[in-house]
């Protein structure tokens, strides 16, 4: 079928600049380059992990893909349709098929709505169901995410973090979406609850043939759940590869440092960490050439002058680094 | 090793409109000079309240502290507020998870560290600035002279945490409570802060009580580990025993539930259910509703924390 040949989501050269103003009436004198030209595909049923440190642009990327923020430029093709060209009503139709779940289950649920109303709302807005059918559908959704349908009359504050994340998932699933963007879905949860939600996400993906864009800063979780991983640094993709390849054979110095910094829960393993100097530079004034050169342990002259492009070094392993640039691996 | 801190049957209860919350419910432990003790557990298990109780930072009311806390042979709970203030800062200090909320937004970095130095040390005013610069240098802040006039919001999260560490260390305390010191930070910055803490341990022989829910951080930093659940200690052991031979089902469950970078991917094994409400704790062992091995007796009676020798303690009917 055509469906499987074509990726579900294609992002091409997506750019989002935010004007930086000094005072309410002044004109923008500078721009924060939150997302600065990223491209990737996600196949049907695939999970793409998007990792990077705070401020690298991963959440902005998600918001612009969903058009919750308007992109400065670039193309987002979802299931064959260019989202950037759609008008409001067309967009509303498409949004049924792409849902988002946020990090903080405490602030993303309306505290004045009952769980039943929260889960039923998308079905009512999109005129999907009413009356008995609606009630049955809500009960089904709660059951699917592991909540007792008898909880329907309660309010969000009566639930723990893990349970609230389940409510968020039930709502996201209501309209039978194809893609769910998960923005740090387990970061706010306790260790023992994180694994429950990760397992639930895996089960739901199987059951409903879902495609995930999984955004997180926790590399252990990303490694666990993703088929492919893209690493972002200062608004750009530094490296992208199959999960196993990326974690076993990272090529970009930033990815290497990131992976070496993850503390391993085994005191017998003493790894050599690559400790990066300094902080992530401001996206308003990103460094010339390679954006990572200010912190890179292998910096060469060319890195301060020329920006490395994201190159396929073989086996769909993409790296934006002059060290590997142009070379074909093996 | 000389014992620096001894805590006996510490109970910290909070009196609230809904009832009495036993945040810390009878814990015994000690900390020796220069060692790093890891305190692990999930939110609400009482690990932060344990530290705050020892630091004398639990407001009363609603808090009520019982038991005995001996620090350097002083009975901490019998000290006056003035004596306590001298102890806190000079002898023991604390750093927190959210550096931004622990710093005063309207005072410069220099003023805030300077204040700590001035309050706790017999030092001439003109020497304070020099000392402040030394401390900023020590924690790896570049160009410290220029940072003195900066306000907290000028600094990144990692730099703010360094400022807090500089402040906490300005009087060379013997004991440092580090409450999730790297949790709010990115991994590459977390690595920097953990390196810094290790350096302080070797350079000044500071004892550290490291509070964290991150088992990776604990494995990397701690010599000894205590696992807390619902206000009580459930297990204590050396770091290698905790990670390689856990005896309490909760410790085992925590280790099995985290995804690991160092092992092949397989389905996670979560602990079922969720952390109990401290106002409505299950009878018997607090962990029994979530425990895969629970027996009849676990429902009836709470197990005591038993000593198994070699610094190992566990509270479980199976052991």
Coordinates of C-alpha atoms in Angstrom, one line a residue:
Chain A
X1 CA 0.0 0.0 0.0
X2 CA 1.0 3.6 -0.5
X3 CA 0.7 4.2 3.2
X4 CA 3.7 2.1 4.2
X5 CA 6.0 3.4 1.4
X6 CA 5.5 7.0 2.4
X7 CA 6.6 8.3 5.8
X8 CA 3.8 9.4 8.0
X9 CA 5.6 12.7 8.9
X10 CA 8.1 14.5 6.8
X11 CA 9.8 17.6 8.2
X12 CA 11.9 19.6 5.8
X13 CA 14.1 22.6 6.7
X14 CA 11.9 23.6 9.6
X15 CA 12.8 27.0 11.0
X16 CA 11.4 28.9 13.9
X17 CA 12.9 32.3 15.0
X18 CA 11.5 34.2 17.9
X19 CA 11.9 38.0 17.9
X20 CA 13.8 39.3 20.9
X21 CA 12.5 42.6 22.0
X22 CA 13.8 45.1 24.5
X23 CA 10.7 46.7 25.8
X24 CA 7.1 46.3 24.6
X25 CA 7.1 48.9 21.8
X26 CA 10.6 48.5 20.4
X27 CA 11.1 46.6 17.2
X28 CA 12.9 43.2 17.3
X29 CA 16.6 43.8 17.0
X30 CA 17.5 40.2 17.2
X31 CA 16.1 36.7 16.8
X32 CA 16.3 33.6 19.0
X33 CA 17.0 30.8 16.5
X34 CA 15.1 28.2 18.5
X35 CA 14.8 25.8 15.5
X36 CA 17.2 26.5 12.7
X37 CA 16.6 24.2 9.8
X38 CA 15.8 20.6 10.8
X39 CA 14.7 17.8 8.6
X40 CA 13.6 14.3 9.4
X41 CA 11.0 11.7 8.5
X42 CA 9.0 9.4 10.8
X43 CA 7.7 6.1 9.2
X44 CA 4.3 4.6 10.0
X45 CA 4.4 2.9 13.4
X46 CA 7.9 4.1 14.1
X47 CA 9.2 5.9 17.3
X48 CA 11.6 8.7 16.7
X49 CA 13.3 9.9 19.8
X50 CA 14.3 13.6 19.9
X51 CA 16.9 14.3 22.6
X52 CA 18.9 17.3 23.6
X53 CA 19.4 19.6 26.5
X54 CA 17.1 22.4 27.7
X55 CA 16.8 25.1 25.2
X56 CA 18.0 23.0 22.2
X57 CA 14.7 23.6 20.5
X58 CA 13.1 20.1 20.8
X59 CA 9.8 21.4 22.3
X60 CA 9.7 24.3 19.8
X61 CA 10.1 21.8 17.0
X62 CA 7.1 19.8 18.3
X63 CA 5.0 23.0 18.6
X64 CA 5.8 24.1 15.1
X65 CA 5.1 20.7 13.6
X66 CA 1.7 20.8 15.2
X67 CA 1.3 24.4 14.1
X68 CA 0.6 25.4 17.7
X69 CA 3.4 27.8 16.8
X70 CA 3.7 29.1 13.3
X71 CA 7.0 28.2 11.7
X72 CA 9.2 30.9 10.2
X73 CA 9.8 28.7 7.2
X74 CA 9.9 25.0 6.2
X75 CA 7.6 22.3 5.3
X76 CA 5.8 19.7 7.4
X77 CA 4.0 16.9 5.4
X78 CA 1.7 14.8 7.4
X79 CA 0.2 11.8 5.7
X80 CA 0.8 13.4 2.3
X81 CA -0.6 16.9 3.2
X82 CA 1.5 20.0 3.7
X83 CA 0.3 21.3 7.0
X84 CA 1.8 24.7 6.3
X85 CA -0.8 25.4 3.5
X86 CA -3.9 24.3 5.4
X87 CA -6.5 26.8 6.6
X88 CA -8.0 26.7 10.1
X89 CA -10.8 24.2 9.4
X90 CA -8.6 21.9 7.4
X91 CA -6.0 22.1 10.1
X92 CA -8.6 21.1 12.7
X93 CA -9.5 18.0 10.7
X94 CA -5.8 17.0 10.5
X95 CA -5.2 17.6 14.2
X96 CA -7.6 14.8 15.0
X97 CA -4.9 12.6 13.7
X98 CA -2.0 14.1 15.5
X99 CA -2.1 14.5 19.2
X100 CA 0.3 15.7 21.9
X101 CA 0.9 14.8 25.5
X102 CA 2.9 17.1 27.6
X103 CA 5.4 16.7 30.4
X104 CA 3.5 18.1 33.3
X105 CA 0.3 16.2 33.9
X106 CA -0.5 18.6 36.7
X107 CA -0.8 21.7 34.5
X108 CA -2.1 20.2 31.2
X109 CA -5.4 19.0 32.6
X110 CA -8.2 21.5 33.4
X111 CA -8.6 21.3 37.2
X112 CA -12.3 22.2 36.9
X113 CA -13.3 19.4 34.6
X114 CA -14.0 15.8 35.7
X115 CA -12.0 13.1 34.1
X116 CA -15.0 12.0 32.1
X117 CA -15.4 15.5 30.7
X118 CA -11.7 15.8 29.9
X119 CA -11.7 12.5 27.9
X120 CA -15.0 13.2 26.3
X121 CA -14.2 16.8 25.2
X122 CA -12.3 15.9 21.9
X123 CA -15.1 13.5 21.0
X124 CA -17.8 16.2 21.5
X125 CA -15.8 19.0 19.8
X126 CA -15.3 16.8 16.7
X127 CA -18.9 15.5 16.9
X128 CA -17.6 11.9 17.1
X129 CA -20.0 10.6 19.6
X130 CA -22.9 11.6 22.0
X131 CA -25.3 10.0 24.5
X132 CA -24.7 6.4 25.3
X133 CA -22.1 5.9 22.6
X134 CA -20.0 8.7 24.1
X135 CA -20.3 7.3 27.6
X136 CA -19.3 3.9 26.4
X137 CA -16.3 5.3 24.4
X138 CA -15.1 7.3 27.5
X139 CA -15.3 4.1 29.6
X140 CA -13.4 2.2 27.0
X141 CA -10.6 4.8 26.8
X142 CA -10.1 4.9 30.5
X143 CA -10.0 1.1 30.6
X144 CA -7.4 1.1 27.8
X145 CA -5.0 3.3 29.8
X146 CA -5.5 1.3 32.9
X147 CA -7.9 3.5 34.8
X148 CA -11.1 2.3 36.3
X149 CA -14.1 3.8 34.4
X150 CA -15.6 4.5 37.9
X151 CA -13.0 7.3 38.3
X152 CA -14.9 9.3 35.6
X153 CA -16.6 11.6 38.1
X154 CA -13.4 12.6 39.9
X155 CA -11.2 15.7 39.3
X156 CA -7.6 15.7 38.3
X157 CA -6.3 16.8 41.7
X158 CA -7.6 13.5 43.1
X159 CA -5.0 11.6 41.1
X160 CA -1.3 10.9 41.3
X161 CA 1.1 12.1 38.6
X162 CA 1.2 8.7 36.9
X163 CA -2.6 8.5 36.8
X164 CA -2.9 12.0 35.5
X165 CA -0.5 11.1 32.7
X166 CA -2.8 8.2 31.9
X167 CA -5.8 10.6 31.7
X168 CA -3.8 12.7 29.3
X169 CA -3.1 9.7 27.2
X170 CA -6.8 8.6 27.2
X171 CA -7.7 12.1 25.9
X172 CA -5.0 11.9 23.2
X173 CA -6.3 8.5 22.1
X174 CA -9.9 9.6 21.9
X175 CA -9.9 10.5 18.2
X176 CA -7.9 7.6 17.0
X177 CA -4.8 9.5 16.1
X178 CA -2.0 8.3 13.8
X179 CA 0.8 10.3 15.4
X180 CA 1.3 11.2 19.1
X181 CA 3.9 13.7 20.0
X182 CA 5.1 12.9 23.5
X183 CA 6.9 15.8 25.1
X184 CA 8.8 14.6 28.1
X185 CA 5.9 12.3 29.1
X186 CA 7.6 10.6 32.0
X187 CA 10.1 13.2 33.3
X188 CA 7.9 14.4 36.1
X189 CA 7.1 11.0 37.4
X190 CA 8.7 8.9 40.1
X191 CA 11.0 6.1 39.1
X192 CA 8.5 3.3 39.8
X193 CA 5.7 5.0 38.0
X194 CA 7.9 6.0 34.9
X195 CA 8.3 2.3 34.0
X196 CA 4.5 1.8 34.2
X197 CA 3.9 4.6 31.7
X198 CA 6.7 3.5 29.4
X199 CA 5.2 0.1 29.2
X200 CA 1.7 1.5 28.6
X201 CA 3.1 3.6 25.8
X202 CA 4.6 0.5 24.2
X203 CA 1.3 -1.4 24.6
X204 CA -0.8 1.4 23.1
X205 CA 1.6 1.7 20.2
X206 CA 1.1 -2.0 19.4
X207 CA -2.6 -2.0 19.9
X208 CA -3.4 1.1 17.9
X209 CA -0.5 1.1 15.4
X210 CA 0.6 4.5 16.7
X211 CA 3.6 6.5 15.5
X212 CA 5.5 8.4 18.2
X213 CA 7.7 11.5 18.2
X214 CA 9.2 11.0 21.7
X215 CA 10.9 14.1 23.1
X216 CA 13.0 13.7 26.2
X217 CA 16.3 14.6 27.8
X218 CA 16.6 11.2 29.7
X219 CA 18.8 9.2 27.4
X220 CA 18.1 5.9 29.1
X221 CA 14.4 6.2 28.5
X222 CA 14.9 7.4 24.9
X223 CA 17.2 4.4 24.2
X224 CA 14.6 2.1 25.6
X225 CA 11.6 3.3 23.6
X226 CA 12.9 4.6 20.3
X227 CA 13.6 2.9 17.0
X228 CA 15.6 5.9 15.8
X229 CA 17.1 8.9 17.6
X230 CA 17.9 12.4 16.6
X231 CA 20.2 14.5 18.8
X232 CA 19.6 18.3 18.7
X233 CA 22.0 21.0 19.7
X234 CA 21.2 24.7 19.6
X235 CA 18.3 24.4 17.1
X236 CA 20.0 21.9 14.8
X237 CA 20.2 18.1 14.5
X238 CA 23.8 17.1 15.3
X239 CA 23.3 13.4 14.7
X240 CA 20.5 10.9 13.8
X241 CA 20.7 7.1 13.5
X242 CA 19.0 3.9 14.5
X243 CA 18.9 3.7 18.3
X244 CA 21.4 0.9 18.6
X245 CA 23.8 2.4 16.2
X246 CA 23.6 5.8 17.9
X247 CA 24.1 4.5 21.4
X248 CA 26.9 2.0 20.5
X249 CA 28.7 4.0 17.9
X250 CA 28.1 7.7 18.4
X251 CA 30.0 9.9 15.9
X252 CA 29.3 13.4 16.9
X253 CA 31.5 14.7 19.8
X254 CA 28.3 16.2 21.4
X255 CA 26.5 12.8 21.3
X256 CA 29.6 11.1 22.7
X257 CA 29.8 13.6 25.6
X258 CA 26.0 13.3 26.2
X259 CA 26.1 9.5 26.4
X260 CA 29.2 9.4 28.5
X261 CA 27.6 11.8 31.0
X262 CA 24.6 9.5 31.8
X263 CA 25.2 8.0 35.3
X264 CA 24.9 4.2 35.1
X265 CA 23.1 2.5 38.1
X266 CA 26.0 0.1 38.7
X267 CA 28.8 1.1 41.0
X268 CA 31.1 -1.5 39.4
X269 CA 31.0 0.4 36.1
X270 CA 33.4 3.3 36.2
X271 CA 33.2 5.0 32.8
X272 CA 35.5 7.7 31.5
X273 CA 33.2 10.8 31.2
X274 CA 33.7 13.4 28.7
X275 CA 33.1 16.5 30.7
X276 CA 32.1 19.4 28.4
X277 CA 33.3 22.8 29.4
X278 CA 31.0 25.7 29.7
X279 CA 27.3 26.0 28.9
X280 CA 25.1 25.9 25.9
X281 CA 25.5 29.3 24.1
X282 CA 22.5 31.6 23.6
X283 CA 20.4 30.8 20.5
X284 CA 20.2 34.6 19.9
X285 CA 23.9 34.5 19.0
X286 CA 24.9 31.0 18.1
X287 CA 28.6 30.5 17.4
X288 CA 29.8 30.8 13.9
X289 CA 30.6 27.6 11.9
X290 CA 29.7 24.5 13.9
X291 CA 27.5 25.5 16.8
X292 CA 29.2 23.1 19.1
X293 CA 32.8 24.3 18.5
X294 CA 32.9 26.4 21.6
X295 CA 32.6 23.3 23.8
X296 CA 34.0 20.6 21.4
X297 CA 37.2 18.8 22.6
X298 CA 38.2 18.1 19.0
X299 CA 37.7 21.6 17.5
X300 CA 39.6 22.3 14.3
X301 CA 40.1 25.6 12.4
X302 CA 37.4 24.7 9.9
X303 CA 34.8 24.3 12.7
X304 CA 34.9 28.0 13.6
X305 CA 34.4 29.0 9.9
X306 CA 32.2 26.6 8.1
X307 CA 29.0 25.0 9.3
X308 CA 29.0 21.2 8.9
X309 CA 26.1 19.7 7.0
X310 CA 24.1 16.7 8.2
X311 CA 25.7 13.9 6.1
X312 CA 24.8 10.3 5.7
X313 CA 27.9 8.4 6.7
X314 CA 26.4 5.1 5.7
X315 CA 23.5 3.0 6.9
X316 CA 21.2 6.0 7.4
X317 CA 23.5 7.3 10.1
X318 CA 23.5 11.1 9.8
X319 CA 26.2 13.3 11.4
X320 CA 26.8 17.0 11.2
X321 CA 30.5 17.2 12.0
X322 CA 33.7 18.1 10.1
X323 CA 35.5 15.1 11.6
X324 CA 33.2 12.7 9.8
X325 CA 32.1 15.2 7.1
X326 CA 32.4 13.8 3.6
X327 CA 33.9 10.5 4.8
X328 CA 31.9 7.4 4.2
X329 CA 32.1 5.0 7.2
X330 CA 33.8 1.6 6.6
Chain B
X1 CA 36.6 7.0 60.5
X2 CA 35.2 9.4 63.1
X3 CA 31.5 9.6 63.4
X4 CA 30.3 13.1 62.7
X5 CA 26.5 12.8 62.9
X6 CA 24.4 10.3 64.8
X7 CA 20.6 10.3 64.5
X8 CA 18.5 8.3 66.9
X9 CA 14.8 7.5 66.4
X10 CA 14.2 10.7 64.5
X11 CA 10.5 11.4 64.0
X12 CA 9.2 14.4 62.1
X13 CA 5.5 14.8 62.1
X14 CA 3.5 17.5 60.5
X15 CA 0.2 18.5 62.1
X16 CA -2.3 19.4 59.4
X17 CA -6.0 20.0 59.2
X18 CA -6.4 16.6 57.7
X19 CA -4.4 14.8 60.3
X20 CA -0.9 14.0 61.4
X21 CA 1.6 13.3 58.6
X22 CA 4.5 11.0 59.7
X23 CA 6.9 12.4 57.1
X24 CA 9.9 10.8 58.9
X25 CA 8.9 7.9 61.2
X26 CA 11.7 6.8 63.5
X27 CA 15.0 6.6 61.6
X28 CA 18.5 5.8 63.0
X29 CA 21.7 6.4 61.2
X30 CA 25.1 7.9 61.3
X31 CA 27.5 9.7 59.0
X32 CA 31.3 9.6 59.3
X33 CA 33.8 12.2 58.3
X34 CA 34.5 12.3 54.6
X35 CA 32.0 9.7 53.6
X36 CA 29.2 10.1 51.1
X37 CA 25.9 8.6 52.2
X38 CA 23.2 8.2 49.5
X39 CA 19.6 8.6 50.5
X40 CA 17.3 7.2 47.9
X41 CA 13.5 7.1 47.6
X42 CA 10.6 8.5 45.6
X43 CA 8.8 11.7 46.2
X44 CA 7.2 12.0 49.6
X45 CA 9.3 9.2 51.2
X46 CA 10.9 11.6 53.7
X47 CA 14.4 12.0 52.4
X48 CA 14.4 15.8 52.2
X49 CA 12.5 16.1 55.5
X50 CA 15.2 14.0 57.2
X51 CA 17.9 16.5 56.0
X52 CA 15.8 19.6 56.8
X53 CA 15.1 18.2 60.3
X54 CA 18.8 17.8 61.0
X55 CA 19.5 21.3 59.6
X56 CA 16.8 22.7 61.9
X57 CA 14.9 24.0 58.9
X58 CA 11.5 22.4 59.7
X59 CA 9.1 25.1 60.8
X60 CA 7.3 24.3 64.0
X61 CA 4.3 24.4 64.0
X62 CA 3.2 22.5 61.8
X63 CA 6.3 20.4 62.2
X64 CA 7.2 18.4 65.3
X65 CA 10.6 16.8 65.7
X66 CA 11.4 14.0 68.2
X67 CA 14.4 11.9 68.8
X68 CA 18.1 12.7 69.1
X69 CA 20.5 14.3 66.7
X70 CA 24.1 14.4 67.8
X71 CA 26.5 16.4 65.6
X72 CA 30.1 16.5 66.7
X73 CA 28.9 15.6 70.2
X74 CA 26.4 18.4 70.4
X75 CA 22.8 17.7 70.9
X76 CA 21.3 19.6 68.0
X77 CA 17.7 19.5 69.1
X78 CA 18.5 21.2 72.4
X79 CA 20.4 24.1 70.8
X80 CA 18.9 27.6 70.9
X81 CA 18.1 29.3 67.5
X82 CA 21.3 31.4 67.8
X83 CA 23.5 28.4 68.4
X84 CA 21.7 26.6 65.6
X85 CA 22.4 29.4 63.3
X86 CA 26.1 29.2 64.1
X87 CA 26.1 25.5 63.5
X88 CA 24.3 25.8 60.2
X89 CA 26.6 27.3 57.7
X90 CA 29.8 26.9 59.8
X91 CA 29.5 23.2 60.4
X92 CA 26.8 21.9 58.2
X93 CA 25.3 23.3 55.0
X94 CA 22.7 22.3 52.4
X95 CA 22.2 22.8 48.7
X96 CA 18.8 22.3 47.0
X97 CA 17.4 21.1 43.8
X98 CA 16.1 24.4 42.4
X99 CA 19.1 26.8 42.6
X100 CA 17.0 29.7 41.4
X101 CA 14.5 29.5 44.2
X102 CA 17.3 29.2 46.8
X103 CA 19.0 32.4 45.7
X104 CA 17.7 35.9 46.4
X105 CA 16.8 37.5 43.1
X106 CA 17.4 41.1 44.2
X107 CA 20.9 40.6 45.6
X108 CA 24.1 40.2 43.6
X109 CA 26.1 37.0 43.7
X110 CA 28.9 38.8 45.5
X111 CA 26.5 40.1 48.2
X112 CA 24.9 36.7 48.8
X113 CA 28.2 34.8 49.2
X114 CA 29.7 37.7 51.1
X115 CA 26.8 37.6 53.6
X116 CA 27.4 34.0 54.3
X117 CA 31.1 34.6 54.9
X118 CA 30.6 37.7 57.0
X119 CA 28.0 36.0 59.2
X120 CA 30.0 33.0 59.9
X121 CA 33.6 34.1 60.0
X122 CA 35.7 36.5 61.9
X123 CA 36.9 38.3 58.8
X124 CA 37.6 41.9 57.9
X125 CA 35.2 43.6 55.5
X126 CA 37.8 44.3 52.9
X127 CA 38.9 40.6 52.9
X128 CA 35.3 39.4 52.2
X129 CA 35.4 40.2 48.5
X130 CA 38.7 38.4 48.1
X131 CA 37.4 35.4 49.9
X132 CA 34.2 35.4 47.8
X133 CA 36.3 35.4 44.6
X134 CA 38.3 32.5 45.9
X135 CA 35.1 30.5 46.5
X136 CA 33.7 31.3 43.0
X137 CA 37.0 30.2 41.6
X138 CA 36.9 27.0 43.6
X139 CA 33.6 26.0 42.2
X140 CA 34.7 26.6 38.7
X141 CA 33.0 29.9 37.8
X142 CA 34.9 31.6 35.0
X143 CA 36.0 35.3 35.5
X144 CA 34.8 35.4 39.2
X145 CA 35.7 39.1 39.6
X146 CA 33.1 40.0 37.0
X147 CA 30.5 37.7 38.3
X148 CA 30.4 39.4 41.7
X149 CA 28.1 42.1 40.4
X150 CA 25.8 39.7 38.5
X151 CA 22.3 38.9 39.7
X152 CA 21.2 35.2 39.9
X153 CA 19.1 35.6 36.7
X154 CA 22.2 36.4 34.7
X155 CA 23.5 32.9 35.3
X156 CA 22.5 29.6 33.9
X157 CA 21.1 26.8 36.1
X158 CA 24.5 25.1 36.3
X159 CA 26.2 28.3 37.3
X160 CA 23.5 29.1 39.9
X161 CA 24.0 25.7 41.4
X162 CA 27.8 26.4 41.6
X163 CA 27.0 29.7 43.4
X164 CA 24.9 27.8 45.9
X165 CA 27.7 25.3 46.4
X166 CA 30.2 28.2 46.8
X167 CA 27.9 29.7 49.5
X168 CA 27.4 26.3 51.2
X169 CA 31.2 25.7 51.2
X170 CA 32.3 29.2 52.1
X171 CA 32.8 28.2 55.7
X172 CA 34.2 24.7 55.0
X173 CA 31.4 22.8 56.6
X174 CA 32.1 19.2 57.8
X175 CA 28.8 18.0 56.5
X176 CA 27.0 18.9 53.3
X177 CA 23.4 17.9 52.6
X178 CA 23.0 17.8 48.8
X179 CA 19.2 17.5 48.0
X180 CA 18.9 16.5 44.4
X181 CA 21.8 18.8 43.5
X182 CA 21.8 17.9 39.8
X183 CA 18.2 16.9 39.1
X184 CA 17.1 20.2 37.6
X185 CA 20.2 20.3 35.4
X186 CA 21.0 18.9 32.0
X187 CA 23.2 15.8 31.8
X188 CA 26.4 17.5 30.7
X189 CA 26.0 20.1 33.4
X190 CA 25.0 17.4 35.9
X191 CA 28.3 15.7 35.1
X192 CA 30.2 19.0 35.9
X193 CA 28.4 19.4 39.2
X194 CA 29.0 15.8 40.3
X195 CA 32.7 16.2 39.4
X196 CA 32.8 19.3 41.5
X197 CA 31.3 17.5 44.5
X198 CA 33.8 14.7 44.2
X199 CA 36.6 17.2 44.2
X200 CA 35.3 18.8 47.3
X201 CA 35.2 15.5 49.0
X202 CA 38.8 14.7 48.3
X203 CA 40.1 18.3 48.9
X204 CA 38.3 19.1 52.1
X205 CA 37.2 15.7 53.4
X206 CA 33.6 17.0 53.5
X207 CA 31.0 14.4 54.5
X208 CA 28.1 14.4 52.0
X209 CA 24.5 13.2 52.4
X210 CA 23.4 13.0 48.8
X211 CA 19.6 12.8 48.4
X212 CA 18.5 11.6 45.0
X213 CA 15.9 9.6 43.2
X214 CA 18.4 8.9 40.4
X215 CA 20.0 5.5 41.0
X216 CA 22.7 6.3 38.5
X217 CA 23.8 9.4 40.4
X218 CA 23.8 7.4 43.7
X219 CA 25.8 4.5 42.2
X220 CA 28.4 6.9 41.0
X221 CA 28.7 9.0 44.1
X222 CA 27.8 7.1 47.3
X223 CA 29.9 4.9 49.5
X224 CA 26.9 3.7 51.5
X225 CA 23.2 3.9 50.6
X226 CA 19.9 4.1 52.6
X227 CA 16.6 3.4 50.8
X228 CA 13.6 5.1 52.2
X229 CA 9.9 4.3 51.7
X230 CA 6.9 6.1 53.3
X231 CA 8.9 7.7 56.1
X232 CA 11.0 4.7 57.1
X233 CA 14.3 3.2 56.2
X234 CA 13.8 -0.1 54.4
X235 CA 17.3 -1.0 53.6
X236 CA 20.9 0.1 54.2
X237 CA 24.1 -1.3 52.7
X238 CA 27.3 -0.5 51.0
X239 CA 26.8 0.9 47.5
X240 CA 27.9 -2.4 45.8
X241 CA 25.5 -4.5 48.0
X242 CA 22.6 -2.2 47.3
X243 CA 23.1 -2.5 43.5
X244 CA 24.3 -6.1 43.2
X245 CA 22.6 -7.8 46.1
X246 CA 19.5 -5.9 47.1
X247 CA 17.6 -7.6 50.0
X248 CA 14.4 -5.5 50.2
X249 CA 11.8 -6.1 47.5
X250 CA 11.4 -2.3 47.1
X251 CA 15.1 -1.8 46.4
X252 CA 15.0 -4.7 44.0
X253 CA 11.9 -3.2 42.3
X254 CA 13.5 0.2 41.9
X255 CA 16.5 -1.4 40.2
X256 CA 14.4 -3.5 37.9
X257 CA 12.1 -0.6 36.9
X258 CA 14.7 1.7 35.4
X259 CA 15.7 1.5 31.7
X260 CA 19.5 0.8 31.5
X261 CA 22.0 2.1 28.9
X262 CA 24.4 -0.6 29.9
X263 CA 22.2 -3.6 29.2
X264 CA 20.2 -4.9 26.2
X265 CA 16.8 -3.5 25.9
X266 CA 14.0 -5.5 27.4
X267 CA 10.5 -4.8 28.7
X268 CA 10.6 -2.8 32.0
X269 CA 9.4 -4.4 35.2
X270 CA 7.5 -1.7 37.0
X271 CA 6.5 -1.8 40.7
X272 CA 2.8 -2.1 40.7
X273 CA 0.5 0.6 42.2
X274 CA 1.8 3.9 43.6
X275 CA 3.4 5.5 46.6
X276 CA 0.9 5.4 49.5
X277 CA -0.7 8.5 51.1
X278 CA 1.1 9.2 54.4
X279 CA -2.2 10.1 55.9
X280 CA -3.6 6.7 55.0
X281 CA -0.8 4.2 55.3
X282 CA -1.6 0.5 54.7
X283 CA -1.4 -1.6 57.9
X284 CA 1.6 -3.9 58.5
X285 CA 4.5 -3.3 56.2
X286 CA 3.8 -0.1 54.2
X287 CA 5.1 -1.7 51.1
X288 CA 3.0 -4.8 51.2
X289 CA 0.3 -3.7 48.7
X290 CA 3.0 -3.3 46.1
X291 CA 5.2 -6.1 47.0
X292 CA 5.4 -9.2 44.8
X293 CA 6.4 -11.5 47.7
X294 CA 3.9 -10.2 50.3
X295 CA 2.9 -12.8 53.0
X296 CA 0.1 -12.8 55.5
X297 CA 2.3 -11.4 58.2
X298 CA 3.2 -8.4 56.0
X299 CA -0.4 -7.4 56.2
X300 CA -0.5 -7.8 60.0
X301 CA 2.6 -6.4 61.4
X302 CA 5.3 -3.9 60.4
X303 CA 8.8 -5.5 60.2
X304 CA 11.6 -4.0 62.2
X305 CA 14.8 -2.7 60.7
X306 CA 17.1 -5.6 61.4
X307 CA 20.9 -5.5 61.5
X308 CA 22.5 -8.2 59.4
X309 CA 26.1 -7.2 60.2
X310 CA 28.7 -5.4 58.1
X311 CA 26.7 -2.2 58.1
X312 CA 23.7 -3.9 56.5
X313 CA 20.2 -3.4 57.7
X314 CA 16.9 -4.4 56.1
X315 CA 13.3 -4.3 57.3
X316 CA 11.4 -7.2 55.6
X317 CA 9.7 -10.3 56.9
X318 CA 11.4 -12.4 54.2
X319 CA 14.9 -11.7 55.6

